[in-house]
């Protein structure tokens, strides 16, 4: 790693990159390889690879216990988990979602011919703004999907109040919020259900995977049937279901990663602290905060590049990429500006001023077990020297 003292040392000015290998956002955290290999060997011995195997059942039980929720339904990925939850709740017509989220939140609706109606966010928290949600309700609205972006929680009570008042289903895309809490209760317990992603890039992963958590017995049973084509017994199909099953090797990964989860959170928390120290005082740069009176997983380090910064967001990204720091512009430009939604709903942006402003200034920086303090010092030095411009 090179030492950066002035802008002459930046790769955009012809110097070699700071990192010889790319430093990614979303590098997987991996628990004990030895334990994983043992579980993998057991899978081969049993010759039971999929279809509600023993490791999937064990993982579901351990996650339900961890979250203090009645049911955890493991699914092959977070997107299919959202689709199954939406189908099991019989949503139709229009469903209100933020545009400032990963595209899968909107796709899970559109894929089922349900119109995602994009509501604006609170620019401070990046979560749905309840007042904006109210403005988007029509006679066709059947649900609201709140997103616990970055592991901070959506305004749960306010959204629940709206859902109750208009008799709407409220569910949460909790892809970022595994192991987080709200008012002391774990995420997984709110709304009709909450949907997690256990993708490789999430701080807790099952290679690919996801789950729906709910305290609703009937809903859990419906989702269990729907993830297995709707089969209720050998020759009896009761729903037009899908194949949403988690496989055994994914559950094995989940079990070993669950054992390691507190250590990973601690590393993420420490990384976040290092970023906080190193970025302090940089003009126009704001590090997104976490409510540290609650449980947080610190899996995303999010900065905003404001008007007080002498360099714009894209110039910072370009500079970091030249140094092999593959920071990301999540979730630019917002779902409503991605082609499928731009074509279908060309005027959606008119009611999304905060979404557009926030999407234009966010950068997500690398963290997780693959990143250490020295990496963070170097990443922040790149930003500092670029901004200082000397
Ligand atoms: N809702 C929300 C709010 C979500 O954020 C997501 C997923 C979902 C729903 C849907 O859940 P899943 O169906 O995915 O379970 C990545 C992830 O693929 C996606 O899961 C995640 N959100 C999203 C925020 O990030 P991309 O398009 O950025 O992926 P990609 O290929 O650019 O990889 C991201 C970074 O991770 C790269 O820098 C490389 C690194 N990486 C990736 C993988 C797969 C590794 O270092 N190792 C790996 O194995 O979407």
Coordinates of C-alpha atoms in Angstrom, one line a residue, residues 213-356:
X213 CA -39.8 -14.0 9.4
X214 CA -43.3 -13.8 10.8
X215 CA -45.4 -14.3 13.9
X216 CA -48.4 -15.3 11.7
X217 CA -48.9 -19.1 11.8
X218 CA -51.2 -19.2 8.7
X219 CA -49.0 -16.9 6.7
X220 CA -45.9 -19.0 7.5
X221 CA -47.7 -22.2 6.5
X222 CA -48.8 -20.6 3.1
X223 CA -45.2 -19.5 2.4
X224 CA -43.8 -22.9 3.2
X225 CA -46.2 -24.5 0.7
X226 CA -45.6 -21.8 -1.9
X227 CA -41.8 -22.2 -1.8
X228 CA -42.2 -25.9 -2.7
X229 CA -44.5 -25.4 -5.8
X230 CA -47.6 -25.4 -3.6
X231 CA -47.3 -29.1 -2.7
X232 CA -49.2 -30.2 0.4
X233 CA -48.3 -33.9 0.4
X234 CA -47.1 -36.1 -2.4
X235 CA -49.7 -35.7 -5.0
X236 CA -51.6 -32.6 -3.8
X237 CA -50.9 -29.1 -5.1
X238 CA -52.9 -26.4 -3.3
X239 CA -51.2 -23.2 -4.5
X240 CA -49.6 -22.0 -7.8
X241 CA -46.2 -21.9 -6.0
X242 CA -42.7 -21.6 -7.1
X243 CA -39.3 -23.2 -6.4
X244 CA -38.0 -21.1 -3.6
X245 CA -36.3 -23.8 -1.6
X246 CA -33.0 -23.2 0.2
X247 CA -30.5 -26.0 -0.4
X248 CA -28.6 -27.8 2.3
X249 CA -25.1 -26.5 1.4
X250 CA -26.5 -23.0 1.8
X251 CA -27.9 -23.8 5.2
X252 CA -24.5 -25.2 6.2
X253 CA -22.9 -21.9 5.4
X254 CA -25.7 -20.2 7.3
X255 CA -25.1 -22.3 10.4
X256 CA -21.3 -21.6 10.5
X257 CA -21.8 -17.9 9.8
X258 CA -24.5 -17.7 12.5
X259 CA -21.8 -19.0 14.9
X260 CA -19.5 -16.2 13.8
X261 CA -22.1 -13.4 13.7
X262 CA -21.2 -11.4 16.8
X263 CA -17.5 -11.3 15.9
X264 CA -18.4 -10.0 12.4
X265 CA -20.7 -7.3 13.9
X266 CA -17.8 -6.2 16.2
X267 CA -15.4 -5.9 13.3
X268 CA -18.0 -3.9 11.3
X269 CA -18.5 -1.7 14.3
X270 CA -14.8 -1.1 14.7
X271 CA -14.4 -0.4 11.0
X272 CA -17.3 2.1 11.2
X273 CA -15.5 3.8 14.1
X274 CA -12.3 4.1 12.2
X275 CA -14.1 5.6 9.3
X276 CA -15.8 8.1 11.7
X277 CA -12.4 9.2 13.0
X278 CA -10.7 9.4 9.6
X279 CA -13.5 11.2 7.9
X280 CA -14.1 13.7 10.7
X281 CA -13.9 17.3 9.7
X282 CA -13.8 16.7 5.9
X283 CA -15.9 19.5 4.3
X284 CA -19.2 18.4 2.9
X285 CA -18.7 14.7 3.8
X286 CA -21.2 13.2 6.2
X287 CA -21.1 9.7 7.5
X288 CA -24.6 8.2 7.9
X289 CA -25.2 7.5 11.5
X290 CA -26.7 4.5 13.3
X291 CA -29.0 4.4 16.3
X292 CA -26.5 2.8 18.6
X293 CA -29.0 2.4 21.4
X294 CA -30.3 -0.4 19.3
X295 CA -28.6 -3.5 17.8
X296 CA -27.0 -2.6 14.5
X297 CA -24.9 -4.8 12.1
X298 CA -22.9 -1.9 10.6
X299 CA -22.7 -3.7 7.3
X300 CA -22.9 -0.6 5.2
X301 CA -20.6 2.4 5.6
X302 CA -22.5 5.2 3.8
X303 CA -21.2 8.7 3.2
X304 CA -23.0 11.7 1.6
X305 CA -21.1 14.2 -0.5
X306 CA -22.9 17.5 0.1
X307 CA -22.6 20.8 -1.6
X308 CA -20.0 21.9 1.0
X309 CA -17.5 19.4 -0.6
X310 CA -15.2 21.0 -3.2
X311 CA -15.2 17.8 -5.2
X312 CA -18.4 16.1 -6.5
X313 CA -19.5 12.5 -5.7
X314 CA -18.7 11.1 -9.1
X315 CA -15.1 12.5 -9.0
X316 CA -14.6 10.9 -5.6
X317 CA -15.9 7.5 -6.9
X318 CA -13.7 7.8 -10.0
X319 CA -10.6 8.6 -7.8
X320 CA -11.3 5.7 -5.5
X321 CA -11.8 3.3 -8.4
X322 CA -8.5 4.4 -9.9
X323 CA -6.9 3.4 -6.5
X324 CA -8.6 0.0 -6.7
X325 CA -11.2 0.9 -4.0
X326 CA -14.4 -0.2 -5.7
X327 CA -16.8 2.0 -3.7
X328 CA -20.4 2.0 -4.9
X329 CA -23.1 4.5 -5.7
X330 CA -25.9 2.5 -4.1
X331 CA -28.8 3.0 -5.0
X332 CA -28.3 5.4 -7.9
X333 CA -30.2 6.5 -9.8
X334 CA -33.2 5.1 -7.9
X335 CA -35.5 2.4 -9.2
X336 CA -37.8 4.8 -10.9
X337 CA -35.0 5.9 -13.2
X338 CA -34.1 2.3 -14.3
X339 CA -35.3 1.5 -17.8
X340 CA -38.3 -0.8 -17.0
X341 CA -39.8 1.7 -14.5
X342 CA -38.8 4.8 -16.5
X343 CA -40.6 3.4 -19.5
X344 CA -43.7 2.3 -17.5
X345 CA -44.0 5.3 -15.1
X346 CA -42.2 8.2 -16.7
X347 CA -43.6 10.8 -14.3
X348 CA -42.7 8.9 -11.1
X349 CA -39.7 11.2 -10.4
X350 CA -42.0 14.2 -10.0
X351 CA -42.9 13.1 -6.5
X352 CA -39.4 12.0 -5.5
X353 CA -37.3 15.1 -5.0
X354 CA -35.5 13.7 -1.9
X355 CA -34.8 10.3 -3.5
X356 CA -33.2 12.1 -6.4

